[in-house]
Amino acid sequence: MPNRRIHRQNRKPLVTDTPTPKRFASLGPLTGTIHVPGDKSISHRSLMFGALAVGETKVSGLLEGHDVIATADALRAMGATTERSGKGQWSIHGVGVGGLLQPKQALDMGNSGTSTRLLMGLIASHGITASFTGDASLSGRPMGRVIEPLSQMGANFTSSPGGTLPLMMTGSLPAIPITYRLPVASAQVKSAVLLAGLNTPGITTVIEPVPTRDHSERMLKGFGAELTVEEIDGERHISIHGDAELSPQTITVPGDPSSAAFFIVAALITEGSDLLIENVGLNATRAGLVTVLKKMGGNIELVDEREVGGEPVADLRVKHSRLQGIDVDPAIAPSMIDEFPVLFVAASLAKGRTTTSGLDELRVKESDRLSTMATALKAAGAIVEELADGLIIEGSDGVPLPGTDEETIVTHLDHRIAMSMAVAGLASKGGVEIDDTRPISTSFPSFEELLAESAS
Ligand code: S3P
């Protein structure tokens, strides 16, 4: 029986509750073994593709963060059923491609850009109307980037000024297949168009000048979609055959490298640390942070490299290291796009200067991550210069940051800012006070628990 009550209990509202401030201070070395929760991108896609397959898809290791629960809630509102049999153990009974039903209420996407943009893609080729709402952070984020290609496919949108939520859309049946070259390096836009293409007659193609995370491509093939990827003049051409039929799958979700990132950096910058982080996804389109931190002198060993659910995975043994500032090549940005906030923390403790550039996309994440991190790190005593498309950071060469005294870090409902500044607090003299820990539950509900566990 679908168990709605469990999902609702998991989902503490972000905006209506009062903020939960917290001071993060040095906890001593991080040691022992931890296991990070399931990958957020793969968890969203497991639910969505399962909801489009006919029959039962079984998922283990699903991330039960608020963002993923928002996706599950929306899919149930459109006719799929989900069951939760234990922690991270879910099964989904899908409606078949083309079978989504019109939701009776607005779809509340909370803080989740991935849920919103991918579901907009799905709905674009169904003959249904849906409204999307979200929290203050999500309601400020640009949706024009998906509205544009999906309108070309025939969907209609009425958005708030500036192409933002709340918005209402009506899909087109049949939709029109398109060939679309991505104007921004975005896996969400790529995926939205490919998902719309599933229920569109003919072939829908996305041209990707810069490769972004490829979970949609891998998983759609696994579910039986006819999808091809060709490299032409250095660009990826991804084509999906429409009127697809998806067959249910059994999926094991690997650990999220974007969540592991906080513990990798925490162990590198905390003296005496020697931490084993188990089950970390290391898909090449996601593993940029490990490459950059190793270049900075980080002692990160890949142990027991293997495949989980069709994705490369390893355990990471991370030891405290003397980091060296570097110039980060902007070409690596898409493979670590969510990890820059915590890289900026690592750079603040490194020896010498770290420069980053080509990071305009960080300004339209859950917050403007360039300005939020520059302000936050300066408040904690780091030396940071904010440029239009990156930060320049003069590191302390391992000397703990002073920390925040009177000031409280404003996290702007951004989970990754909250966790990054918590990590900065570990390497500070006086601790770092952040204004609100609630958003952490969007992607990493067990973050504080694991931090306490690894430091004891
Ligand atoms: C995601 C893609 C990225 C990333 C986000 C998850 C995905 O967003 O920042 O956290 O699952 O496709 P963009 O596509 O906006 O870069």
Short mmCIF file of C-alpha atoms and ligand atoms in Angstrom, two decimals:
data_model
loop_
_atom_site.label_atom_id
_atom_site.label_comp_id
_atom_site.label_asym_id
_atom_site.label_seq_id
_atom_site.Cartn_x
_atom_site.Cartn_y
_atom_site.Cartn_z
CA MET A 1 0.00 0.00 0.00
CA PRO A 2 1.39 3.43 -0.84
CA ASN A 3 2.60 4.99 2.39
CA ARG A 4 2.11 8.70 2.13
CA ARG A 5 2.30 9.30 5.87
CA ILE A 6 5.93 8.17 6.13
CA HIS A 7 7.02 10.55 3.37
CA ARG A 8 5.20 13.46 4.92
CA GLN A 9 6.79 12.78 8.29
CA ASN A 10 10.22 12.87 6.65
CA ARG A 11 9.54 16.23 5.19
CA LYS A 12 9.91 19.03 7.71
CA PRO A 13 8.79 22.24 6.06
CA LEU A 14 11.73 24.58 5.44
CA VAL A 15 10.05 27.92 5.32
CA THR A 16 7.34 27.80 7.95
CA ASP A 17 9.45 26.41 10.81
CA THR A 18 11.68 28.80 12.67
CA PRO A 19 15.36 28.79 11.61
CA THR A 20 17.73 26.57 13.57
CA PRO A 21 21.02 28.40 14.11
CA LYS A 22 24.08 26.46 15.20
CA ARG A 23 27.75 27.06 16.01
CA PHE A 24 30.21 24.58 14.49
CA ALA A 25 33.59 24.44 16.22
CA SER A 26 36.67 22.24 16.21
CA LEU A 27 35.82 18.63 17.06
CA GLY A 28 39.30 17.16 16.81
CA PRO A 29 40.49 14.64 14.20
CA LEU A 30 37.99 12.83 11.98
CA THR A 31 38.64 9.11 12.09
CA GLY A 32 36.93 5.77 11.56
CA THR A 33 34.57 4.79 8.76
CA ILE A 34 31.47 6.57 7.49
CA HIS A 35 28.96 5.77 4.79
CA VAL A 36 27.49 8.68 2.83
CA PRO A 37 23.82 8.65 1.74
CA GLY A 38 22.63 7.89 -1.78
CA ASP A 39 23.33 10.14 -4.75
CA LYS A 40 20.72 12.88 -5.09
CA SER A 41 20.77 13.03 -8.90
CA ILE A 42 20.45 9.26 -9.26
CA SER A 43 17.73 9.10 -6.57
CA HIS A 44 15.54 11.65 -8.40
CA ARG A 45 16.00 9.80 -11.68
CA SER A 46 15.30 6.38 -10.14
CA LEU A 47 11.91 7.61 -8.98
CA MET A 48 11.08 9.43 -12.22
CA PHE A 49 12.09 6.64 -14.59
CA GLY A 50 10.44 4.07 -12.31
CA ALA A 51 7.26 6.15 -12.48
CA LEU A 52 7.33 5.87 -16.30
CA ALA A 53 8.02 2.14 -16.47
CA VAL A 54 5.20 -0.38 -16.42
CA GLY A 55 5.67 -2.68 -13.42
CA GLU A 56 7.69 -2.50 -10.24
CA THR A 57 11.06 -0.73 -10.01
CA LYS A 58 12.99 -1.51 -6.83
CA VAL A 59 15.48 0.97 -5.43
CA SER A 60 17.91 0.54 -2.57
CA GLY A 61 20.06 3.31 -1.11
CA LEU A 62 17.60 6.02 -2.15
CA LEU A 63 18.45 9.38 -0.60
CA GLU A 64 15.57 10.34 1.67
CA GLY A 65 16.33 14.06 1.67
CA HIS A 66 13.59 16.64 1.23
CA ASP A 67 14.44 17.25 -2.43
CA VAL A 68 13.97 13.60 -3.40
CA ILE A 69 10.81 13.31 -1.30
CA ALA A 70 9.44 16.30 -3.25
CA THR A 71 9.96 14.30 -6.45
CA ALA A 72 8.22 11.25 -4.96
CA ASP A 73 5.26 13.36 -3.77
CA ALA A 74 4.87 14.92 -7.23
CA LEU A 75 5.01 11.55 -9.02
CA ARG A 76 2.33 10.16 -6.72
CA ALA A 77 0.20 13.24 -7.44
CA MET A 78 0.49 12.26 -11.13
CA GLY A 79 -0.56 8.64 -10.69
CA ALA A 80 2.52 6.60 -9.77
CA THR A 81 2.54 4.64 -6.52
CA THR A 82 5.51 4.33 -4.22
CA GLU A 83 6.17 2.09 -1.24
CA ARG A 84 8.89 2.43 1.35
CA SER A 85 9.84 -0.83 3.01
CA GLY A 86 12.85 0.35 5.01
CA LYS A 87 15.59 2.97 5.09
CA GLY A 88 16.36 3.85 1.47
CA GLN A 89 14.35 0.83 0.23
CA TRP A 90 11.64 1.94 -2.15
CA SER A 91 9.56 0.45 -4.89
CA ILE A 92 7.71 2.36 -7.57
CA HIS A 93 4.82 1.18 -9.71
CA GLY A 94 4.91 3.26 -12.88
CA VAL A 95 2.14 4.49 -15.14
CA GLY A 96 4.01 3.92 -18.43
CA VAL A 97 5.47 6.58 -20.76
CA GLY A 98 2.63 8.95 -21.65
CA GLY A 99 0.54 7.82 -18.68
CA LEU A 100 1.04 10.67 -16.19
CA LEU A 101 -2.23 12.06 -14.84
CA GLN A 102 -3.11 15.67 -14.25
CA PRO A 103 -2.24 16.59 -10.63
CA LYS A 104 -5.15 17.94 -8.60
CA GLN A 105 -3.04 20.39 -6.61
CA ALA A 106 0.00 22.55 -7.22
CA LEU A 107 3.24 20.55 -7.10
CA ASP A 108 5.31 21.83 -4.18
CA MET A 109 8.95 21.47 -5.15
CA GLY A 110 10.36 22.86 -1.90
CA ASN A 111 14.00 23.77 -2.50
CA SER A 112 14.61 21.40 -5.40
CA GLY A 113 15.68 22.71 -8.80
CA THR A 114 16.31 19.19 -10.10
CA SER A 115 12.76 18.03 -9.27
CA THR A 116 11.28 21.12 -10.89
CA ARG A 117 13.24 21.18 -14.13
CA LEU A 118 13.16 17.43 -14.81
CA LEU A 119 9.44 17.15 -14.03
CA MET A 120 8.74 20.13 -16.31
CA GLY A 121 10.42 18.09 -19.03
CA LEU A 122 8.29 15.04 -18.30
CA ILE A 123 5.04 17.00 -18.28
CA ALA A 124 5.95 18.90 -21.49
CA SER A 125 4.97 15.91 -23.65
CA HIS A 126 1.88 14.87 -21.68
CA GLY A 127 -1.52 16.45 -22.37
CA ILE A 128 -1.85 17.71 -18.79
CA THR A 129 -1.66 21.00 -16.92
CA ALA A 130 0.41 21.42 -13.74
CA SER A 131 1.45 24.24 -11.41
CA PHE A 132 4.81 24.38 -9.67
CA THR A 133 5.56 26.22 -6.43
CA GLY A 134 8.68 26.29 -4.28
CA ASP A 135 10.41 27.95 -1.35
CA ALA A 136 11.96 31.43 -1.44
CA SER A 137 15.27 30.10 -2.81
CA LEU A 138 13.72 28.03 -5.62
CA SER A 139 11.27 30.82 -6.49
CA GLY A 140 14.22 33.07 -7.38
CA ARG A 141 15.91 30.58 -9.73
CA PRO A 142 15.73 30.84 -13.53
CA MET A 143 13.35 28.44 -15.27
CA GLY A 144 13.66 30.18 -18.67
CA ARG A 145 16.47 27.75 -19.51
CA VAL A 146 13.94 24.86 -19.61
CA ILE A 147 10.91 26.91 -20.68
CA GLU A 148 12.72 27.83 -23.92
CA PRO A 149 13.39 24.35 -25.35
CA LEU A 150 10.17 22.87 -23.95
CA SER A 151 8.18 25.69 -25.61
CA GLN A 152 9.88 24.78 -28.89
CA MET A 153 8.52 21.27 -28.32
CA GLY A 154 4.99 22.71 -28.02
CA ALA A 155 4.44 23.13 -24.25
CA ASN A 156 2.85 26.33 -22.92
CA PHE A 157 4.01 28.22 -19.83
CA THR A 158 2.77 31.05 -17.66
CA SER A 159 5.56 31.89 -15.27
CA SER A 160 6.16 34.59 -12.70
CA PRO A 161 8.13 37.64 -13.91
CA GLY A 162 11.68 36.73 -14.89
CA GLY A 163 10.71 33.15 -15.82
CA THR A 164 10.49 31.96 -12.22
CA LEU A 165 8.16 29.94 -9.98
CA PRO A 166 5.27 29.89 -9.28
CA LEU A 167 4.46 28.79 -12.80
CA MET A 168 1.78 26.88 -14.63
CA MET A 169 2.40 24.74 -17.70
CA THR A 170 0.41 22.68 -20.16
CA GLY A 171 2.15 19.93 -22.05
CA SER A 172 1.69 19.21 -25.73
CA LEU A 173 0.34 15.91 -27.05
CA PRO A 174 1.89 15.13 -29.39
CA ALA A 175 5.00 17.18 -28.71
CA ILE A 176 7.42 18.18 -31.47
CA PRO A 177 10.90 16.61 -31.58
CA ILE A 178 13.73 19.15 -31.62
CA THR A 179 17.50 19.36 -31.85
CA TYR A 180 18.70 21.64 -29.09
CA ARG A 181 22.22 22.91 -28.43
CA LEU A 182 22.62 23.70 -24.73
CA PRO A 183 23.43 27.39 -24.21
CA VAL A 184 24.57 26.65 -20.62
CA ALA A 185 26.36 23.57 -19.32
CA SER A 186 23.40 22.10 -17.43
CA ALA A 187 22.50 18.47 -16.81
CA GLN A 188 19.07 19.60 -15.68
CA VAL A 189 18.30 21.30 -19.01
CA LYS A 190 19.73 18.35 -20.95
CA SER A 191 17.64 15.92 -18.91
CA ALA A 192 14.44 18.01 -19.20
CA VAL A 193 14.64 17.90 -23.02
CA LEU A 194 15.50 14.17 -23.10
CA LEU A 195 12.62 13.35 -20.75
CA ALA A 196 10.22 15.35 -22.89
CA GLY A 197 11.60 13.38 -25.86
CA LEU A 198 10.56 10.06 -24.29
CA ASN A 199 6.90 10.68 -25.16
CA THR A 200 7.50 12.63 -28.38
CA PRO A 201 7.24 10.97 -31.81
CA GLY A 202 10.56 10.89 -33.72
CA ILE A 203 14.03 11.68 -32.44
CA THR A 204 14.87 14.44 -29.96
CA THR A 205 18.53 15.47 -29.82
CA VAL A 206 20.48 17.49 -27.28
CA ILE A 207 23.90 18.83 -28.30
CA GLU A 208 26.20 19.30 -25.37
CA PRO A 209 29.29 21.43 -26.11
CA VAL A 210 30.61 20.82 -22.57
CA PRO A 211 29.90 17.43 -20.96
CA THR A 212 27.77 17.47 -17.81
CA ARG A 213 26.73 14.64 -15.47
CA ASP A 214 25.49 11.74 -17.58
CA HIS A 215 23.21 9.87 -15.15
CA SER A 216 20.11 10.42 -17.32
CA GLU A 217 21.79 8.88 -20.36
CA ARG A 218 23.14 5.87 -18.44
CA MET A 219 19.91 5.21 -16.58
CA LEU A 220 17.55 5.73 -19.53
CA LYS A 221 19.55 3.14 -21.48
CA GLY A 222 19.31 0.83 -18.45
CA PHE A 223 15.52 1.26 -18.46
CA GLY A 224 15.48 0.21 -22.12
CA ALA A 225 15.13 3.57 -23.92
CA GLU A 226 16.72 3.83 -27.36
CA LEU A 227 19.35 6.46 -26.69
CA THR A 228 22.55 7.13 -28.58
CA VAL A 229 25.52 9.33 -27.75
CA GLU A 230 27.87 10.46 -30.51
CA GLU A 231 30.91 12.70 -30.32
CA ILE A 232 30.91 15.13 -33.28
CA ASP A 233 33.51 17.92 -33.51
CA GLY A 234 34.16 17.72 -29.80
CA GLU A 235 30.46 18.01 -28.88
CA ARG A 236 28.22 15.28 -27.47
CA HIS A 237 25.06 14.60 -29.50
CA ILE A 238 22.54 12.73 -27.36
CA SER A 239 19.51 11.41 -29.22
CA ILE A 240 16.46 9.74 -27.78
CA HIS A 241 13.85 7.84 -29.78
CA GLY A 242 10.35 8.85 -28.82
CA ASP A 243 7.29 6.78 -28.01
CA ALA A 244 9.64 4.86 -25.76
CA GLU A 245 8.75 1.96 -23.52
CA LEU A 246 10.63 1.67 -20.26
CA SER A 247 10.95 -1.60 -18.39
CA PRO A 248 11.19 -1.65 -14.60
CA GLN A 249 14.65 -2.02 -13.03
CA THR A 250 16.33 -2.93 -9.77
CA ILE A 251 18.61 -0.06 -8.82
CA THR A 252 21.31 0.33 -6.19
CA VAL A 253 22.08 4.00 -5.68
CA PRO A 254 25.77 4.71 -5.04
CA GLY A 255 26.86 7.21 -2.36
CA ASP A 256 26.73 10.87 -3.30
CA PRO A 257 30.15 12.38 -4.13
CA SER A 258 28.66 15.83 -3.49
CA SER A 259 27.85 14.79 0.10
CA ALA A 260 31.19 12.99 0.56
CA ALA A 261 32.85 16.28 -0.46
CA PHE A 262 32.18 17.88 2.94
CA PHE A 263 33.87 15.01 4.77
CA ILE A 264 36.77 14.85 2.30
CA VAL A 265 37.57 18.51 2.90
CA ALA A 266 36.89 18.29 6.66
CA ALA A 267 39.41 15.42 6.99
CA LEU A 268 42.01 17.16 4.79
CA ILE A 269 41.97 20.37 6.85
CA THR A 270 41.69 18.84 10.34
CA GLU A 271 44.98 17.82 11.92
CA GLY A 272 45.30 14.14 12.83
CA SER A 273 42.40 13.04 10.59
CA ASP A 274 42.38 9.65 8.88
CA LEU A 275 38.88 8.90 7.62
CA LEU A 276 37.47 6.16 5.41
CA ILE A 277 34.42 7.29 3.43
CA GLU A 278 32.68 4.25 1.99
CA ASN A 279 30.75 3.85 -1.23
CA VAL A 280 31.46 7.16 -2.99
CA GLY A 281 30.27 7.50 -6.60
CA LEU A 282 33.16 8.50 -8.85
CA ASN A 283 31.53 8.90 -12.25
CA ALA A 284 34.01 11.01 -14.29
CA THR A 285 31.33 13.67 -14.82
CA ARG A 286 31.13 14.13 -11.01
CA ALA A 287 34.64 13.50 -9.71
CA GLY A 288 36.30 16.88 -10.36
CA LEU A 289 36.75 17.77 -6.70
CA VAL A 290 38.90 14.72 -5.96
CA THR A 291 41.14 15.60 -8.94
CA VAL A 292 41.51 19.24 -7.81
CA LEU A 293 42.15 18.38 -4.16
CA LYS A 294 44.80 15.82 -5.15
CA LYS A 295 46.49 18.52 -7.29
CA MET A 296 46.48 20.70 -4.16
CA GLY A 297 48.38 17.96 -2.33
CA GLY A 298 45.41 16.23 -0.70
CA ASN A 299 46.10 12.70 0.51
CA ILE A 300 43.08 10.87 -0.91
CA GLU A 301 43.42 7.18 -1.67
CA LEU A 302 40.87 5.30 -3.77
CA VAL A 303 40.27 1.94 -2.12
CA ASP A 304 38.41 -1.04 -3.65
CA GLU A 305 37.36 0.61 -6.91
CA ARG A 306 34.25 -1.16 -8.22
CA GLU A 307 30.89 -0.69 -9.96
CA VAL A 308 27.62 -0.13 -8.11
CA GLY A 309 24.42 0.23 -10.12
CA GLY A 310 26.41 0.79 -13.32
CA GLU A 311 28.42 3.65 -11.77
CA PRO A 312 32.12 3.62 -10.74
CA VAL A 313 32.43 3.68 -6.95
CA ALA A 314 35.31 3.53 -4.43
CA ASP A 315 35.94 3.95 -0.72
CA LEU A 316 38.04 7.04 -0.08
CA ARG A 317 40.74 7.10 2.57
CA VAL A 318 41.43 10.73 3.39
CA LYS A 319 44.24 11.97 5.65
CA HIS A 320 45.02 15.43 6.96
CA SER A 321 47.23 17.16 4.38
CA ARG A 322 49.10 20.40 3.84
CA LEU A 323 47.21 21.85 0.88
CA GLN A 324 48.75 24.14 -1.72
CA GLY A 325 46.74 26.84 -3.54
CA ILE A 326 46.30 26.37 -7.30
CA ASP A 327 44.66 27.92 -10.37
CA VAL A 328 41.60 25.78 -10.95
CA ASP A 329 41.07 25.08 -14.66
CA PRO A 330 37.52 26.30 -15.51
CA ALA A 331 37.12 23.29 -17.85
CA ILE A 332 36.77 21.03 -14.80
CA ALA A 333 33.87 23.08 -13.35
CA PRO A 334 30.92 21.01 -14.68
CA SER A 335 32.31 17.87 -13.01
CA MET A 336 32.36 19.57 -9.60
CA ILE A 337 29.74 22.26 -9.99
CA ASP A 338 28.14 21.62 -6.57
CA GLU A 339 31.48 21.26 -4.79
CA PHE A 340 32.88 24.78 -5.20
CA PRO A 341 31.56 26.10 -1.87
CA VAL A 342 33.52 23.45 0.04
CA LEU A 343 36.54 23.80 -2.28
CA PHE A 344 36.60 27.49 -1.28
CA VAL A 345 36.85 26.35 2.34
CA ALA A 346 39.79 24.06 1.49
CA ALA A 347 41.45 26.94 -0.39
CA SER A 348 41.07 29.20 2.66
CA LEU A 349 43.27 26.79 4.65
CA ALA A 350 45.78 26.07 1.83
CA LYS A 351 49.22 27.61 1.41
CA GLY A 352 49.16 30.48 -1.06
CA ARG A 353 46.61 31.63 -3.58
CA THR A 354 43.78 29.69 -5.21
CA THR A 355 42.05 31.22 -8.21
CA THR A 356 38.79 30.05 -9.75
CA SER A 357 37.04 31.36 -12.86
CA GLY A 358 34.28 30.48 -15.34
CA LEU A 359 31.82 29.94 -12.49
CA ASP A 360 28.91 32.19 -13.56
CA GLU A 361 26.54 29.24 -13.04
CA LEU A 362 27.24 29.36 -9.29
CA ARG A 363 25.28 32.61 -9.14
CA VAL A 364 22.00 30.81 -9.97
CA LYS A 365 22.20 27.81 -7.63
CA GLU A 366 20.18 27.54 -4.37
CA SER A 367 21.86 30.88 -3.57
CA ASP A 368 24.40 33.05 -5.38
CA ARG A 369 27.21 30.81 -4.22
CA LEU A 370 30.03 33.18 -5.21
CA SER A 371 28.72 36.10 -3.22
CA THR A 372 27.33 34.00 -0.34
CA MET A 373 30.63 32.13 0.12
CA ALA A 374 32.77 35.27 -0.28
CA THR A 375 30.74 37.02 2.43
CA ALA A 376 30.67 33.95 4.68
CA LEU A 377 34.38 33.15 4.45
CA LYS A 378 35.34 36.80 5.01
CA ALA A 379 33.12 36.82 8.11
CA ALA A 380 35.05 33.77 9.35
CA GLY A 381 38.36 35.58 8.77
CA ALA A 382 39.49 34.25 5.37
CA ILE A 383 41.03 36.48 2.72
CA VAL A 384 38.75 36.39 -0.31
CA GLU A 385 38.23 38.53 -3.39
CA GLU A 386 35.01 38.14 -5.36
CA LEU A 387 35.23 38.46 -9.16
CA ALA A 388 32.38 38.35 -11.67
CA ASP A 389 32.93 34.64 -12.38
CA GLY A 390 34.99 33.25 -9.52
CA LEU A 391 36.79 33.82 -6.23
CA ILE A 392 40.45 34.45 -5.46
CA ILE A 393 41.42 33.11 -2.04
CA GLU A 394 44.66 33.67 -0.11
CA GLY A 395 45.00 30.64 2.12
CA SER A 396 46.13 30.62 5.75
CA ASP A 397 48.63 27.76 5.30
CA GLY A 398 46.88 25.58 7.81
CA VAL A 399 46.45 28.26 10.48
CA PRO A 400 42.88 27.97 11.81
CA LEU A 401 40.55 30.76 10.67
CA PRO A 402 39.53 33.15 13.46
CA GLY A 403 35.85 32.12 13.12
CA THR A 404 32.78 34.29 13.56
CA ASP A 405 32.48 36.25 16.73
CA GLU A 406 29.37 38.41 16.83
CA GLU A 407 28.39 37.65 13.25
CA THR A 408 26.14 34.85 12.02
CA ILE A 409 26.65 33.39 8.57
CA VAL A 410 23.61 33.90 6.33
CA THR A 411 23.08 30.71 4.33
CA HIS A 412 20.12 31.89 2.18
CA LEU A 413 18.30 28.51 2.40
CA ASP A 414 21.29 26.86 0.71
CA HIS A 415 22.21 23.42 2.10
CA ARG A 416 25.68 23.40 0.57
CA ILE A 417 26.56 26.80 2.07
CA ALA A 418 25.42 25.57 5.50
CA MET A 419 27.53 22.38 5.29
CA SER A 420 30.56 24.17 3.81
CA MET A 421 30.58 26.75 6.59
CA ALA A 422 30.09 23.99 9.18
CA VAL A 423 33.31 22.46 7.79
CA ALA A 424 35.01 25.87 7.98
CA GLY A 425 33.94 25.98 11.64
CA LEU A 426 35.87 22.76 12.32
CA ALA A 427 39.05 24.50 11.20
CA SER A 428 38.48 27.73 13.15
CA LYS A 429 39.64 29.06 16.51
CA GLY A 430 36.33 30.38 17.74
CA GLY A 431 33.81 28.35 15.72
CA VAL A 432 31.45 29.47 12.97
CA GLU A 433 27.84 30.34 13.70
CA ILE A 434 25.38 29.67 10.87
CA ASP A 435 21.85 31.05 10.79
CA ASP A 436 19.93 27.91 9.83
CA THR A 437 20.75 24.20 9.65
CA ARG A 438 17.31 23.11 8.36
CA PRO A 439 18.21 23.24 4.63
CA ILE A 440 20.89 20.56 5.20
CA SER A 441 18.05 18.02 5.15
CA THR A 442 17.35 18.73 1.49
CA SER A 443 20.37 16.61 0.50
CA PHE A 444 22.09 15.19 3.60
CA PRO A 445 19.79 14.61 6.59
CA SER A 446 22.45 12.65 8.52
CA PHE A 447 25.23 15.26 8.08
CA GLU A 448 25.43 16.45 11.69
CA GLU A 449 25.10 12.92 13.06
CA LEU A 450 27.96 11.66 10.85
CA LEU A 451 30.12 14.62 11.80
CA ALA A 452 29.69 13.87 15.49
CA GLU A 453 30.25 10.14 14.84
CA SER A 454 33.47 10.61 12.87
CA ALA A 455 34.91 13.03 15.43
CA SER A 456 34.29 10.85 18.48
C1 S3P B 1 21.85 18.26 -11.23
C2 S3P B 1 22.52 19.09 -12.08
C3 S3P B 1 23.26 20.29 -11.62
C4 S3P B 1 23.51 20.27 -10.13
C5 S3P B 1 22.30 19.85 -9.35
C6 S3P B 1 21.84 18.47 -9.77
C7 S3P B 1 21.14 17.09 -11.79
O1 S3P B 1 22.48 21.44 -11.93
O2 S3P B 1 23.93 21.55 -9.69
O3 S3P B 1 22.57 19.84 -7.96
O4 S3P B 1 20.77 16.17 -11.02
O5 S3P B 1 20.93 17.06 -13.01
P1 S3P B 1 22.60 22.22 -13.33
O6 S3P B 1 22.03 21.37 -14.38
O7 S3P B 1 21.78 23.46 -13.11
O8 S3P B 1 24.06 22.51 -13.50
#
